[in-house]
Structure formats: C-alpha cells, structure tokens
Amino acid sequence: MPTSLNPASTPSPSCSVVVGLQWGDEGKGKLVDLLAADHHAVVRYNGGANAGHSVVVKGDRYSLHLIPSGILYPGKAAVIGNGVVVDPWKLAEELDGLAKRGVDTSGLRISSRAHAVLQYHKLEDGLRENLLKRVGAERAPSGPDQAQGAVPVSEIGTTRRGIGPAYADKVQRASAVRMADLSRPEQLREKLAIALALKEPMLRALAPEEPALELPKVLDQALAIGARLSPMVCDTTQYLHAMLRDGKRILFEGANGSLLDVDHGTYPYVTGSTCIASGVGPGTGVPSTRLGRVLGVMKAYSTRVGSGPMPTELKNELGDRIRVKGREFGTTTGRPRRVGWLDLVAVRYSAMINGATGIALTMLDVLAGLDELMVCSAYRVGGELVRDFPPDAYDLAKAEPVYARMPGFAEELGACRQRRELPAGAQRYVEMIEREVGVPVEVVSVGPDRAQTMVS
Ligand code: IMP
C-alpha cells in the first residue's frame, strides 16, 4: 500500500484571486485589469453594488460596481457568482452605461443562485442606519445610559445599498429572492408576499411617512427587471467548472476589503459578506484548492469609509493633504475617506488570513514630498505591546499605534517604471513592508495608468 498520496493527482491551482488587505479601496481594479490578460474569465464572489472598482483602459476611466472588470476585455467571460448580492436595477444601469460606451457586455453571466437586492432592502438599510445614529447619539459617552468603558454604538456607515439586509434575508431563507426567482412569477409572488408581511410592520414603525409596499407593484417591478436580465442568468457553478475542465484560468475579484469581512474584519463595523480569498469557494462553487496566486492589494497608507476604529487615523491637516493628493473620495458614495498611516499590524493579519502569496502596493506616489513617514508596527493596549490584530472593533478601539519613523522621499514617483528607479526612501519603504509582512511585494503602482505599474 502506498504511504503517500500521488502529487500528480492534485488538480493544478491555475486560478488567481485579487483581494484587498485593508478596509477596501486599495486599488484592486487596476490589479484585476493587469492579471485579466492571463486569464479567461473574471469572477466576482462577494459583495454587491457597495463596491466600486475603477479601471482606466486606453485613457478611459470606467467605474464598475457589480460587473467584473473582465467585461472590458473582448472575448473574456465576466461572471457574477452566487456569493454576490445583485441589485438588478443597478446592474441594468451599469450594463446600459457600458453599452453606450461601446463595450460588448454579451459575455456577462449572473449566477441563478445569487440573491437579489430589492427596493425594500435599500429602504431597510437606510432606516436601520438612521435608527442606529439616533440611538448612538442618545447613548453617547456623556449620555446617562453609557456603561463605563463601553465603545459607543453608532451607525455602521453603510453605503445604504441594501447589502446587509439582503444577506440577512439570505440567511433567514423563506422570503429571500434569488436571481432565478425573478423569472418565476408564481414563486416570486409567494416569496414577496412573505417578505412584505415580515418587513411592512418594521418599515411602518421606522418610517410611517413612507408609502406602504404593495405586492402587485413590487412584483411587477421585479418581474420586469427579471425579464431584462434573464438571458444572462444561469448556473455559473457549472459554467465555471466547464471552463476549468477545458484548462481555462479564472481570476476572482474580491470586493470590499479583508478588514470588512463579516467574520474576520473589525466586527460589527464590517460588510455582510466573506471578502477574504477563501470566500471564493462558497461564493462561486469553485473550490479554494484551485487558487494558486493570492494577490493581496494594499495602499502605502490606510483609508477607511464609514464608522469603526482605525488606530492610525490622521484627523489633521496631514490627513487632509493625503486625502486630496490620493483623491480619497468614495467611488460609490462620494464620501471623503478617513486617512491614516500604514498599519502593518492590520496588513500582517490580512495577509495571514488570506494566505497572500504576493503583495501589490498601490498609491506609493501619494506619499512623495513628506519629510517623514510613520509606520505602525505594533499597538499598545492597556500598557501592553501587542503585535496581533485584535479580534473585533471593541478590542481594536482600545489600541494605540506604536510607530516606527522612516525618512520620506521628496521625488514624485509617477514616471518610475522599474522598482530600481524608485528613490532610495521609497525602496526602503517597500523593503520594510516585505520584511514586516513576510510576503514579497510583486507589484508597485505609482499612478492610475496601466503604464505606472512596476512588476517584479
Ligand atoms: P455596506 O457594505 O454597505 O453594508 O457597508 C458596511 C461598511 O463597509 C461601511 O463602513 C462601508 O463604508 C464599508 N464598505 C463597503 N463596501 C466598501 C468598499 O468597496 N470600499 C470601502 N468600504 C466599503
């Protein structure tokens, strides 16, 4: 009897995933664009229209929210996997926008198992946020109810795109609507009737001024958009496995960011989905054993949109300067992003939970011109030095950053085309990241253009 398994029988891990190592907006779109050239399909596995991926192709800028950026490549398949929550109206809007610009969208496939974000999910998202804000303000630290040492509860700061309520309904089951249901009138009526019965009392209590949800109207709207999208809806799990059987390579595009992951992020200030690389399995039906490359994308500093602790946040003029130079305003909501120094405790943790095989460092050019760079390599929590990322927002809120100082670099980087052309200060910064995170930096990006990308 053989004593070990034959390595030749292992399927080749020919697929790749691009994943954000921070709180989203790391510049994943550009990396997907770079890697797409070597793959046959680009697939989304999590999130929804909360994401915003910007890609510049031949000088034209595209902002995509739901459609994988592979759509911009003629002949590549673009797939929205079952782990995505699809706002069908936003998707139709995005398809129309691309068609107007001459992009062929016929390669798009949408999983029949993906859940639909309906109008009432968006309404619920906004109303929950308003409520949390109100309750949070009443219970602020000076308020009478605030327990000693507790972190005040506040709104999550969601994108109000209905993401949380749609994922919650998915887990609740009976009333949730999947993309396939949008073209099954009887099934859809059943589901919507339950959904409205469950939601109406809550919506009425939170927003008595809102018009009541009427089943015939909600049903008609859902069927109309279902009819528009149904030619693209299919069993994408089988579709992707057929590609794998043909020896095709698939690129998975992670949305949001690892620190927003519903399990592993700064809970409860997270999104509703599995953002990390292992979300590929549940979010597409392609097992994670097929993943070879896990490219973790990180900015040279930190940003965050919405609420939740961010130990290295710069609430000062320097933060404003980085925000303006880095154009740190949300692609989806336009909100100014919170900005801070690079947090390596967070990035080390993200690289670990993703199994990152390489790092793509973006926005390094934004740090040019600063005399000194501060990098957080540990936290101090209650007088103790901590190098491991705390498990949730309540613990993280108590962390004070411990900084290492590095000399900055004066030179602008936009024209550098090879890593060795970077000024010494920038090279030292990149090497420091490799050392601290223990993962090679394979790509350095110094501007939005494809040409401003150094691959090593
Ligand atoms: P939701 O995903 O709309 O529920 O928002 C939950 C949290 O995740 C909020 O803090 C959002 O600002 C944040 N978020 C969701 N998607 C993204 C993203 O693509 N980039 C950055 N932050 C995001």
Tab-separated table of C-alpha atoms and ligand atoms in Angstrom:
chain	number	residue	atom	x	y	z
A	1	MET	CA	0.000	0.000	0.000
A	2	PRO	CA	1.447	3.433	-0.942
A	3	THR	CA	2.389	5.522	2.051
A	4	SER	CA	1.761	8.919	0.476
A	5	LEU	CA	-0.707	10.405	-1.993
A	6	ASN	CA	0.460	10.911	-5.551
A	7	PRO	CA	1.176	14.659	-6.021
A	8	ALA	CA	0.441	14.301	-9.748
A	9	SER	CA	-3.225	13.708	-8.942
A	10	THR	CA	-3.562	17.187	-7.390
A	11	PRO	CA	-5.539	19.498	-9.705
A	12	SER	CA	-3.416	22.367	-10.888
A	13	PRO	CA	-4.129	25.543	-8.917
A	14	SER	CA	-4.286	27.662	-12.040
A	15	CYS	CA	-6.697	30.290	-10.738
A	16	SER	CA	-5.889	33.575	-9.049
A	17	VAL	CA	-7.635	35.889	-6.656
A	18	VAL	CA	-7.140	39.589	-6.079
A	19	VAL	CA	-8.116	40.616	-2.603
A	20	GLY	CA	-7.912	43.832	-0.554
A	21	LEU	CA	-5.754	43.687	2.571
A	22	GLN	CA	-7.231	46.782	4.239
A	23	TRP	CA	-10.681	48.400	4.509
A	24	GLY	CA	-11.406	48.400	0.770
A	25	ASP	CA	-10.496	50.884	-1.967
A	26	GLU	CA	-6.956	49.511	-2.201
A	27	GLY	CA	-6.894	49.806	-5.986
A	28	LYS	CA	-7.910	46.209	-6.743
A	29	GLY	CA	-9.483	47.192	-10.063
A	30	LYS	CA	-6.128	48.064	-11.547
A	31	LEU	CA	-4.621	44.736	-10.467
A	32	VAL	CA	-7.558	42.783	-11.815
A	33	ASP	CA	-7.057	44.632	-15.051
A	34	LEU	CA	-3.363	43.677	-15.050
A	35	LEU	CA	-3.953	39.992	-14.305
A	36	ALA	CA	-7.016	39.617	-16.522
A	37	ALA	CA	-4.742	39.432	-19.547
A	38	ASP	CA	-3.573	35.955	-18.383
A	39	HIS	CA	-6.994	34.600	-17.506
A	40	HIS	CA	-10.074	33.537	-19.430
A	41	ALA	CA	-12.713	34.759	-17.013
A	42	VAL	CA	-13.045	37.364	-14.267
A	43	VAL	CA	-15.456	36.478	-11.485
A	44	ARG	CA	-16.958	38.382	-8.545
A	45	TYR	CA	-17.636	36.243	-5.472
A	46	ASN	CA	-18.841	38.631	-2.773
A	47	GLY	CA	-20.425	41.974	-2.004
A	48	GLY	CA	-22.711	43.922	-4.283
A	49	ALA	CA	-23.123	47.454	-5.551
A	50	ASN	CA	-21.366	48.695	-2.400
A	51	ALA	CA	-18.069	48.077	-4.193
A	52	GLY	CA	-16.558	50.489	-6.661
A	53	HIS	CA	-13.776	49.352	-8.927
A	54	SER	CA	-12.137	51.933	-11.156
A	55	VAL	CA	-10.242	50.803	-14.214
A	56	VAL	CA	-8.515	53.006	-16.761
A	57	VAL	CA	-8.341	51.404	-20.206
A	58	LYS	CA	-6.654	53.293	-23.046
A	59	GLY	CA	-7.079	56.527	-21.092
A	60	ASP	CA	-10.807	55.950	-20.480
A	61	ARG	CA	-11.930	55.595	-16.873
A	62	TYR	CA	-14.633	53.053	-16.011
A	63	SER	CA	-16.285	52.791	-12.586
A	64	LEU	CA	-17.801	49.383	-12.063
A	65	HIS	CA	-19.873	48.379	-9.058
A	66	LEU	CA	-21.322	44.971	-9.864
A	67	ILE	CA	-19.902	43.893	-13.191
A	68	PRO	CA	-16.443	42.299	-13.030
A	69	SER	CA	-13.851	44.379	-14.821
A	70	GLY	CA	-13.143	41.455	-17.194
A	71	ILE	CA	-16.078	42.818	-19.186
A	72	LEU	CA	-13.711	45.455	-20.547
A	73	TYR	CA	-11.687	42.737	-22.317
A	74	PRO	CA	-13.172	41.495	-25.562
A	75	GLY	CA	-13.520	37.728	-25.508
A	76	LYS	CA	-13.235	37.261	-21.724
A	77	ALA	CA	-16.062	35.904	-19.653
A	78	ALA	CA	-17.320	38.069	-16.802
A	79	VAL	CA	-19.227	36.250	-14.088
A	80	ILE	CA	-21.222	37.398	-11.075
A	81	GLY	CA	-21.030	34.480	-8.680
A	82	ASN	CA	-23.646	33.207	-6.252
A	83	GLY	CA	-21.988	34.956	-3.287
A	84	VAL	CA	-22.785	38.392	-4.701
A	85	VAL	CA	-25.988	40.240	-3.792
A	86	VAL	CA	-27.250	41.745	-7.031
A	87	ASP	CA	-29.206	44.965	-7.243
A	88	PRO	CA	-30.809	44.192	-10.622
A	89	TRP	CA	-31.649	47.826	-11.394
A	90	LYS	CA	-28.128	48.998	-10.662
A	91	LEU	CA	-26.831	46.160	-12.792
A	92	ALA	CA	-29.078	47.165	-15.706
A	93	GLU	CA	-27.891	50.763	-15.308
A	94	GLU	CA	-24.285	49.620	-15.410
A	95	LEU	CA	-24.933	47.481	-18.498
A	96	ASP	CA	-26.579	50.448	-20.248
A	97	GLY	CA	-23.657	52.717	-19.333
A	98	LEU	CA	-21.151	50.264	-20.783
A	99	ALA	CA	-23.220	49.661	-23.919
A	100	LYS	CA	-23.359	53.434	-24.516
A	101	ARG	CA	-19.561	53.475	-24.465
A	102	GLY	CA	-19.403	50.646	-26.982
A	103	VAL	CA	-18.436	47.864	-24.550
A	104	ASP	CA	-19.709	44.425	-25.548
A	105	THR	CA	-21.471	43.043	-22.461
A	106	SER	CA	-22.666	39.786	-24.007
A	107	GLY	CA	-20.022	37.828	-22.055
A	108	LEU	CA	-21.694	38.548	-18.703
A	109	ARG	CA	-23.146	35.625	-16.742
A	110	ILE	CA	-25.068	36.030	-13.495
A	111	SER	CA	-25.494	33.183	-11.051
A	112	SER	CA	-29.092	31.995	-10.739
A	113	ARG	CA	-28.236	31.377	-7.059
A	114	ALA	CA	-27.155	34.978	-6.394
A	115	HIS	CA	-29.556	36.874	-4.165
A	116	ALA	CA	-31.369	39.957	-5.404
A	117	VAL	CA	-31.243	43.273	-3.585
A	118	LEU	CA	-34.752	44.701	-3.823
A	119	GLN	CA	-36.019	48.225	-3.115
A	120	TYR	CA	-37.081	47.303	0.413
A	121	HIS	CA	-33.559	46.150	1.279
A	122	LYS	CA	-32.206	49.590	0.436
A	123	LEU	CA	-35.005	51.250	2.389
A	124	GLU	CA	-34.315	48.999	5.379
A	125	ASP	CA	-30.559	49.667	5.195
A	126	GLY	CA	-31.097	53.431	5.366
A	127	LEU	CA	-33.708	53.240	8.113
A	128	ARG	CA	-31.543	50.971	10.272
A	129	GLU	CA	-28.643	53.368	9.877
A	130	ASN	CA	-30.819	56.360	10.847
A	131	LEU	CA	-32.026	54.468	13.892
A	132	LEU	CA	-28.523	53.457	14.957
A	133	LYS	CA	-27.384	57.036	14.597
A	134	ARG	CA	-30.220	58.283	16.775
A	135	VAL	CA	-29.745	55.624	19.429
A	136	GLY	CA	-25.980	56.074	19.296
A	137	ALA	CA	-26.292	59.824	19.880
A	138	GLU	CA	-28.615	59.277	22.842
A	139	ARG	CA	-26.156	56.823	24.359
A	140	ALA	CA	-23.001	58.851	23.608
A	141	PRO	CA	-20.222	58.668	26.299
A	142	SER	CA	-21.703	61.581	28.226
A	143	GLY	CA	-25.220	60.118	27.985
A	144	PRO	CA	-26.906	58.580	31.013
A	145	ASP	CA	-27.010	55.003	29.673
A	146	GLN	CA	-23.392	54.685	28.690
A	147	ALA	CA	-21.731	51.874	30.581
A	148	GLN	CA	-18.278	52.573	31.940
A	149	GLY	CA	-15.610	51.807	29.321
A	150	ALA	CA	-18.074	50.681	26.623
A	151	VAL	CA	-17.494	51.633	22.999
A	152	PRO	CA	-20.469	53.735	21.898
A	153	VAL	CA	-22.730	52.011	19.413
A	154	SER	CA	-23.177	54.031	16.273
A	155	GLU	CA	-24.351	53.570	12.727
A	156	ILE	CA	-22.157	51.256	10.644
A	157	GLY	CA	-21.805	53.941	7.998
A	158	THR	CA	-23.019	51.573	5.292
A	159	THR	CA	-23.273	52.508	1.646
A	160	ARG	CA	-27.084	52.187	2.070
A	161	ARG	CA	-27.151	49.891	-0.943
A	162	GLY	CA	-29.176	47.227	0.873
A	163	ILE	CA	-26.220	44.878	1.294
A	164	GLY	CA	-26.700	43.902	4.949
A	165	PRO	CA	-30.486	43.382	4.720
A	166	ALA	CA	-30.107	41.273	1.546
A	167	TYR	CA	-27.501	38.994	3.164
A	168	ALA	CA	-29.640	38.827	6.315
A	169	ASP	CA	-32.618	37.659	4.241
A	170	LYS	CA	-30.423	35.064	2.546
A	171	VAL	CA	-29.691	33.578	5.942
A	172	GLN	CA	-33.354	33.921	7.009
A	173	ARG	CA	-34.255	31.925	3.866
A	174	ALA	CA	-38.020	31.706	3.186
A	175	SER	CA	-38.534	35.262	1.962
A	176	ALA	CA	-35.235	35.721	0.118
A	177	VAL	CA	-35.312	36.215	-3.642
A	178	ARG	CA	-32.622	34.681	-5.845
A	179	MET	CA	-31.921	35.820	-9.390
A	180	ALA	CA	-33.667	32.725	-10.804
A	181	ASP	CA	-36.837	33.662	-8.904
A	182	LEU	CA	-37.104	36.910	-10.864
A	183	SER	CA	-38.362	34.938	-13.848
A	184	ARG	CA	-40.678	32.561	-11.961
A	185	PRO	CA	-43.819	34.685	-11.393
A	186	GLU	CA	-45.633	32.291	-9.048
A	187	GLN	CA	-42.559	31.550	-6.967
A	188	LEU	CA	-41.718	35.231	-6.821
A	189	ARG	CA	-45.221	36.198	-5.713
A	190	GLU	CA	-45.009	33.629	-2.869
A	191	LYS	CA	-41.674	34.928	-1.676
A	192	LEU	CA	-42.537	38.585	-1.939
A	193	ALA	CA	-45.801	38.052	-0.070
A	194	ILE	CA	-43.848	36.603	2.862
A	195	ALA	CA	-41.158	39.267	2.600
A	196	LEU	CA	-43.682	42.100	2.702
A	197	ALA	CA	-45.587	40.527	5.596
A	198	LEU	CA	-42.350	40.370	7.555
A	199	LYS	CA	-40.996	43.767	6.580
A	200	GLU	CA	-44.058	46.018	6.475
A	201	PRO	CA	-44.519	46.256	10.286
A	202	MET	CA	-40.867	47.166	10.756
A	203	LEU	CA	-40.822	49.683	7.900
A	204	ARG	CA	-44.098	51.196	9.138
A	205	ALA	CA	-42.692	51.649	12.641
A	206	LEU	CA	-39.424	53.152	11.441
A	207	ALA	CA	-40.818	55.278	8.613
A	208	PRO	CA	-44.560	55.880	8.897
A	209	GLU	CA	-44.265	58.548	6.202
A	210	GLU	CA	-43.043	56.043	3.569
A	211	PRO	CA	-45.739	54.692	1.242
A	212	ALA	CA	-46.726	51.098	2.066
A	213	LEU	CA	-45.135	48.341	-0.001
A	214	GLU	CA	-47.783	46.923	-2.317
A	215	LEU	CA	-47.333	43.372	-3.517
A	216	PRO	CA	-48.599	43.842	-7.112
A	217	LYS	CA	-46.296	46.810	-7.642
A	218	VAL	CA	-43.219	45.189	-6.099
A	219	LEU	CA	-43.933	42.025	-8.075
A	220	ASP	CA	-44.371	43.825	-11.402
A	221	GLN	CA	-41.151	45.778	-10.944
A	222	ALA	CA	-39.227	42.649	-10.023
A	223	LEU	CA	-40.614	40.678	-12.965
A	224	ALA	CA	-39.833	43.486	-15.401
A	225	ILE	CA	-36.188	43.692	-14.375
A	226	GLY	CA	-36.019	39.891	-14.211
A	227	ALA	CA	-37.135	39.687	-17.844
A	228	ARG	CA	-34.406	42.119	-18.845
A	229	LEU	CA	-31.632	40.171	-17.103
A	230	SER	CA	-32.837	36.582	-17.525
A	231	PRO	CA	-30.805	35.844	-20.710
A	232	MET	CA	-27.645	36.287	-18.594
A	233	VAL	CA	-28.803	34.272	-15.580
A	234	CYS	CA	-27.521	30.701	-15.451
A	235	ASP	CA	-25.875	28.068	-13.294
A	236	THR	CA	-22.492	29.767	-13.124
A	237	THR	CA	-21.050	26.991	-10.954
A	238	GLN	CA	-21.380	24.539	-13.856
A	239	TYR	CA	-20.268	27.222	-16.301
A	240	LEU	CA	-17.045	27.848	-14.341
A	241	HIS	CA	-16.313	24.154	-13.860
A	242	ALA	CA	-16.743	23.580	-17.597
A	243	MET	CA	-14.100	26.271	-18.129
A	244	LEU	CA	-11.784	24.578	-15.643
A	245	ARG	CA	-12.252	21.242	-17.402
A	246	ASP	CA	-11.173	22.970	-20.618
A	247	GLY	CA	-7.970	24.086	-18.911
A	248	LYS	CA	-9.058	27.721	-18.675
A	249	ARG	CA	-7.766	30.021	-15.964
A	250	ILE	CA	-10.104	32.032	-13.787
A	251	LEU	CA	-9.421	35.265	-11.949
A	252	PHE	CA	-11.524	36.032	-8.884
A	253	GLU	CA	-12.088	39.636	-7.957
A	254	GLY	CA	-12.574	40.270	-4.239
A	255	ALA	CA	-14.786	43.220	-3.375
A	256	ASN	CA	-14.593	45.491	-0.296
A	257	GLY	CA	-11.617	44.515	1.911
A	258	SER	CA	-10.404	41.866	4.327
A	259	LEU	CA	-10.906	44.102	7.356
A	260	LEU	CA	-14.554	44.475	6.293
A	261	ASP	CA	-15.042	40.685	6.166
A	262	VAL	CA	-18.143	39.668	8.118
A	263	ASP	CA	-16.225	37.091	10.176
A	264	HIS	CA	-12.629	38.252	10.175
A	265	GLY	CA	-12.997	42.028	9.951
A	266	THR	CA	-13.489	44.703	12.583
A	267	TYR	CA	-16.918	43.385	13.553
A	268	PRO	CA	-19.532	44.862	13.808
A	269	TYR	CA	-18.155	47.627	11.545
A	270	VAL	CA	-17.949	45.335	8.541
A	271	THR	CA	-19.925	44.465	5.447
A	272	GLY	CA	-22.203	41.432	5.095
A	273	SER	CA	-20.007	39.087	3.070
A	274	THR	CA	-16.866	36.989	3.078
A	275	CYS	CA	-14.358	39.324	1.488
A	276	ILE	CA	-11.230	37.227	2.052
A	277	ALA	CA	-9.825	34.839	-0.545
A	278	SER	CA	-11.482	31.753	0.921
A	279	GLY	CA	-14.839	33.358	0.046
A	280	VAL	CA	-14.202	32.112	-3.492
A	281	GLY	CA	-15.410	28.594	-2.585
A	282	PRO	CA	-18.793	29.465	-1.077
A	283	GLY	CA	-19.191	32.486	-3.375
A	284	THR	CA	-18.705	30.664	-6.697
A	285	GLY	CA	-18.675	26.905	-6.186
A	286	VAL	CA	-15.046	26.718	-7.330
A	287	PRO	CA	-13.032	25.112	-4.525
A	288	SER	CA	-10.255	27.172	-2.975
A	289	THR	CA	-7.814	24.367	-3.857
A	290	ARG	CA	-7.926	25.793	-7.383
A	291	LEU	CA	-6.319	29.027	-6.208
A	292	GLY	CA	-2.635	29.372	-6.968
A	293	ARG	CA	-1.971	33.057	-6.701
A	294	VAL	CA	-3.500	35.120	-3.899
A	295	LEU	CA	-2.536	38.697	-4.661
A	296	GLY	CA	-3.143	40.958	-1.675
A	297	VAL	CA	-3.574	44.596	-2.626
A	298	MET	CA	-2.666	47.298	-0.127
A	299	LYS	CA	-2.200	51.029	-0.190
A	300	ALA	CA	1.008	52.598	1.082
A	301	TYR	CA	-1.159	54.192	3.803
A	302	SER	CA	-4.568	53.376	5.289
A	303	THR	CA	-8.062	54.515	4.382
A	304	ARG	CA	-11.462	53.622	5.695
A	305	VAL	CA	-15.015	54.698	4.811
A	306	GLY	CA	-17.788	54.502	7.362
A	307	SER	CA	-17.580	54.002	11.111
A	308	GLY	CA	-15.378	51.759	13.214
A	309	PRO	CA	-11.962	52.026	14.813
A	310	MET	CA	-8.901	52.916	12.784
A	311	PRO	CA	-5.890	53.232	15.116
A	312	THR	CA	-3.626	55.149	12.732
A	313	GLU	CA	-6.221	57.691	11.573
A	314	LEU	CA	-4.883	61.193	10.896
A	315	LYS	CA	-7.558	63.709	11.833
A	316	ASN	CA	-5.401	66.672	10.915
A	317	GLU	CA	-4.021	68.728	8.086
A	318	LEU	CA	-1.661	65.955	7.023
A	319	GLY	CA	-4.622	63.585	6.698
A	320	ASP	CA	-6.389	66.195	4.549
A	321	ARG	CA	-3.294	66.570	2.381
A	322	ILE	CA	-3.053	62.817	1.744
A	323	ARG	CA	-6.809	62.641	1.091
A	324	VAL	CA	-6.601	65.317	-1.582
A	325	LYS	CA	-3.430	64.006	-3.234
A	326	GLY	CA	-4.746	60.423	-3.213
A	327	ARG	CA	-8.242	61.543	-4.354
A	328	GLU	CA	-9.633	59.635	-1.404
A	329	PHE	CA	-13.339	60.092	-2.009
A	330	GLY	CA	-15.646	57.051	-2.326
A	331	THR	CA	-16.319	55.680	-5.832
A	332	THR	CA	-19.756	54.506	-4.712
A	333	THR	CA	-20.941	57.208	-2.309
A	334	GLY	CA	-18.513	60.099	-2.901
A	335	ARG	CA	-17.872	60.245	0.874
A	336	PRO	CA	-14.435	61.541	1.947
A	337	ARG	CA	-12.396	58.561	3.137
A	338	ARG	CA	-10.732	58.569	6.524
A	339	VAL	CA	-6.973	58.555	6.039
A	340	GLY	CA	-4.137	57.285	8.242
A	341	TRP	CA	-0.571	55.994	8.340
A	342	LEU	CA	0.178	52.489	7.180
A	343	ASP	CA	-0.996	49.959	9.762
A	344	LEU	CA	1.190	46.881	9.453
A	345	VAL	CA	-0.487	45.072	12.344
A	346	ALA	CA	-3.648	45.087	10.241
A	347	VAL	CA	-1.908	44.177	6.984
A	348	ARG	CA	0.113	41.322	8.560
A	349	TYR	CA	-3.149	39.882	9.858
A	350	SER	CA	-4.902	40.248	6.489
A	351	ALA	CA	-2.005	38.664	4.607
A	352	MET	CA	-2.147	35.748	7.056
A	353	ILE	CA	-5.890	35.071	6.840
A	354	ASN	CA	-5.861	35.332	3.044
A	355	GLY	CA	-2.757	33.223	2.548
A	356	ALA	CA	-1.364	36.033	0.373
A	357	THR	CA	1.318	34.764	-1.992
A	358	GLY	CA	2.261	38.269	-3.110
A	359	ILE	CA	1.509	41.916	-2.422
A	360	ALA	CA	0.575	44.675	-4.811
A	361	LEU	CA	1.455	48.010	-3.223
A	362	THR	CA	-0.579	50.914	-4.570
A	363	MET	CA	-0.605	54.709	-4.161
A	364	LEU	CA	3.061	54.877	-3.150
A	365	ASP	CA	3.311	58.079	-5.218
A	366	VAL	CA	0.871	59.807	-2.846
A	367	LEU	CA	3.456	59.765	-0.034
A	368	ALA	CA	6.050	61.694	-2.068
A	369	GLY	CA	7.006	65.032	-0.569
A	370	LEU	CA	6.526	64.075	3.085
A	371	ASP	CA	9.646	64.620	5.217
A	372	GLU	CA	8.935	61.718	7.491
A	373	LEU	CA	6.776	58.609	7.211
A	374	MET	CA	5.278	56.884	10.231
A	375	VAL	CA	4.502	53.197	10.132
A	376	CYS	CA	2.548	51.366	12.799
A	377	SER	CA	4.152	48.007	13.535
A	378	ALA	CA	2.508	47.238	16.893
A	379	TYR	CA	-0.210	48.516	19.206
A	380	ARG	CA	-0.173	49.378	22.856
A	381	VAL	CA	-3.268	48.076	24.609
A	382	GLY	CA	-3.585	48.882	28.301
A	383	GLY	CA	0.175	49.342	28.671
A	384	GLU	CA	0.974	46.082	26.870
A	385	LEU	CA	2.723	45.812	23.498
A	386	VAL	CA	0.544	43.871	21.036
A	387	ARG	CA	1.595	42.680	17.575
A	388	ASP	CA	-1.507	40.645	16.737
A	389	PHE	CA	-4.623	42.293	15.316
A	390	PRO	CA	-7.411	42.334	17.933
A	391	PRO	CA	-10.455	40.208	17.021
A	392	ASP	CA	-13.156	42.881	16.876
A	393	ALA	CA	-13.892	46.578	16.931
A	394	TYR	CA	-14.309	46.746	20.705
A	395	ASP	CA	-10.770	45.494	21.288
A	396	LEU	CA	-9.316	47.489	18.398
A	397	ALA	CA	-10.839	50.711	19.749
A	398	LYS	CA	-8.504	50.428	22.752
A	399	ALA	CA	-5.353	50.055	20.628
A	400	GLU	CA	-2.863	52.901	20.390
A	401	PRO	CA	-0.439	52.718	17.474
A	402	VAL	CA	3.265	52.271	18.146
A	403	TYR	CA	5.086	53.987	15.313
A	404	ALA	CA	8.436	53.485	13.631
A	405	ARG	CA	9.697	56.624	11.893
A	406	MET	CA	11.212	56.490	8.420
A	407	PRO	CA	12.691	59.268	6.306
A	408	GLY	CA	10.367	60.247	3.486
A	409	PHE	CA	11.196	60.849	-0.182
A	410	ALA	CA	10.890	64.154	-1.970
A	411	GLU	CA	10.807	62.924	-5.572
A	412	GLU	CA	7.498	62.370	-7.394
A	413	LEU	CA	7.200	58.715	-8.496
A	414	GLY	CA	4.720	58.871	-11.383
A	415	ALA	CA	7.406	58.460	-14.047
A	416	CYS	CA	9.177	55.437	-12.439
A	417	ARG	CA	8.776	52.291	-14.500
A	418	GLN	CA	11.021	49.837	-12.628
A	419	ARG	CA	11.416	49.254	-8.930
A	420	ARG	CA	15.106	50.133	-9.049
A	421	GLU	CA	14.189	53.571	-10.406
A	422	LEU	CA	12.376	54.411	-7.176
A	423	PRO	CA	14.198	56.879	-4.908
A	424	ALA	CA	16.070	55.232	-2.030
A	425	GLY	CA	13.469	56.299	0.558
A	426	ALA	CA	10.656	54.672	-1.444
A	427	GLN	CA	12.694	51.488	-1.959
A	428	ARG	CA	13.349	51.265	1.777
A	429	TYR	CA	9.615	51.661	2.412
A	430	VAL	CA	8.792	48.759	0.072
A	431	GLU	CA	11.501	46.551	1.610
A	432	MET	CA	10.239	47.360	5.098
A	433	ILE	CA	6.747	46.156	4.094
A	434	GLU	CA	8.168	42.886	2.723
A	435	ARG	CA	10.130	42.317	5.912
A	436	GLU	CA	7.284	43.159	8.283
A	437	VAL	CA	4.552	41.270	6.422
A	438	GLY	CA	6.761	38.401	5.275
A	439	VAL	CA	5.276	38.380	1.762
A	440	PRO	CA	7.041	39.633	-1.395
A	441	VAL	CA	5.877	42.863	-2.980
A	442	GLU	CA	5.309	41.745	-6.580
A	443	VAL	CA	3.738	44.910	-7.923
A	444	VAL	CA	4.242	48.577	-7.083
A	445	SER	CA	1.773	51.066	-8.511
A	446	VAL	CA	2.624	54.775	-8.718
A	447	GLY	CA	-0.384	56.168	-10.582
A	448	PRO	CA	-3.724	55.231	-12.147
A	449	ASP	CA	-2.354	54.456	-15.597
A	450	ARG	CA	-1.517	50.895	-16.649
A	451	ALA	CA	1.982	52.071	-17.500
A	452	GLN	CA	2.557	53.290	-13.932
A	453	THR	CA	2.876	49.747	-12.664
A	454	MET	CA	6.145	48.006	-11.746
A	455	VAL	CA	6.109	44.235	-11.711
A	456	SER	CA	8.980	42.350	-10.112
B	1	IMP	P1	-22.182	48.001	3.473
B	1	IMP	O1	-21.311	47.055	2.749
B	1	IMP	O2	-22.867	48.987	2.570
B	1	IMP	O3	-23.132	47.305	4.402
B	1	IMP	O4	-21.245	48.893	4.436
B	1	IMP	C1	-20.560	48.337	5.546
B	1	IMP	C2	-19.214	49.016	5.739
B	1	IMP	O5	-18.347	48.609	4.711
B	1	IMP	C3	-19.263	50.540	5.690
B	1	IMP	O6	-18.259	51.056	6.542
B	1	IMP	C4	-18.886	50.843	4.240
B	1	IMP	O7	-18.343	52.137	4.093
B	1	IMP	C5	-17.860	49.755	4.017
B	1	IMP	N1	-17.715	49.361	2.607
B	1	IMP	C6	-18.496	48.544	1.899
B	1	IMP	N2	-18.017	48.369	0.657
B	1	IMP	C7	-16.881	49.064	0.590
B	1	IMP	C8	-15.899	49.247	-0.431
B	1	IMP	O8	-15.973	48.705	-1.536
B	1	IMP	N3	-14.862	50.061	-0.116
B	1	IMP	C9	-14.724	50.639	1.107
B	1	IMP	N4	-15.609	50.478	2.089
B	1	IMP	C10	-16.684	49.697	1.836
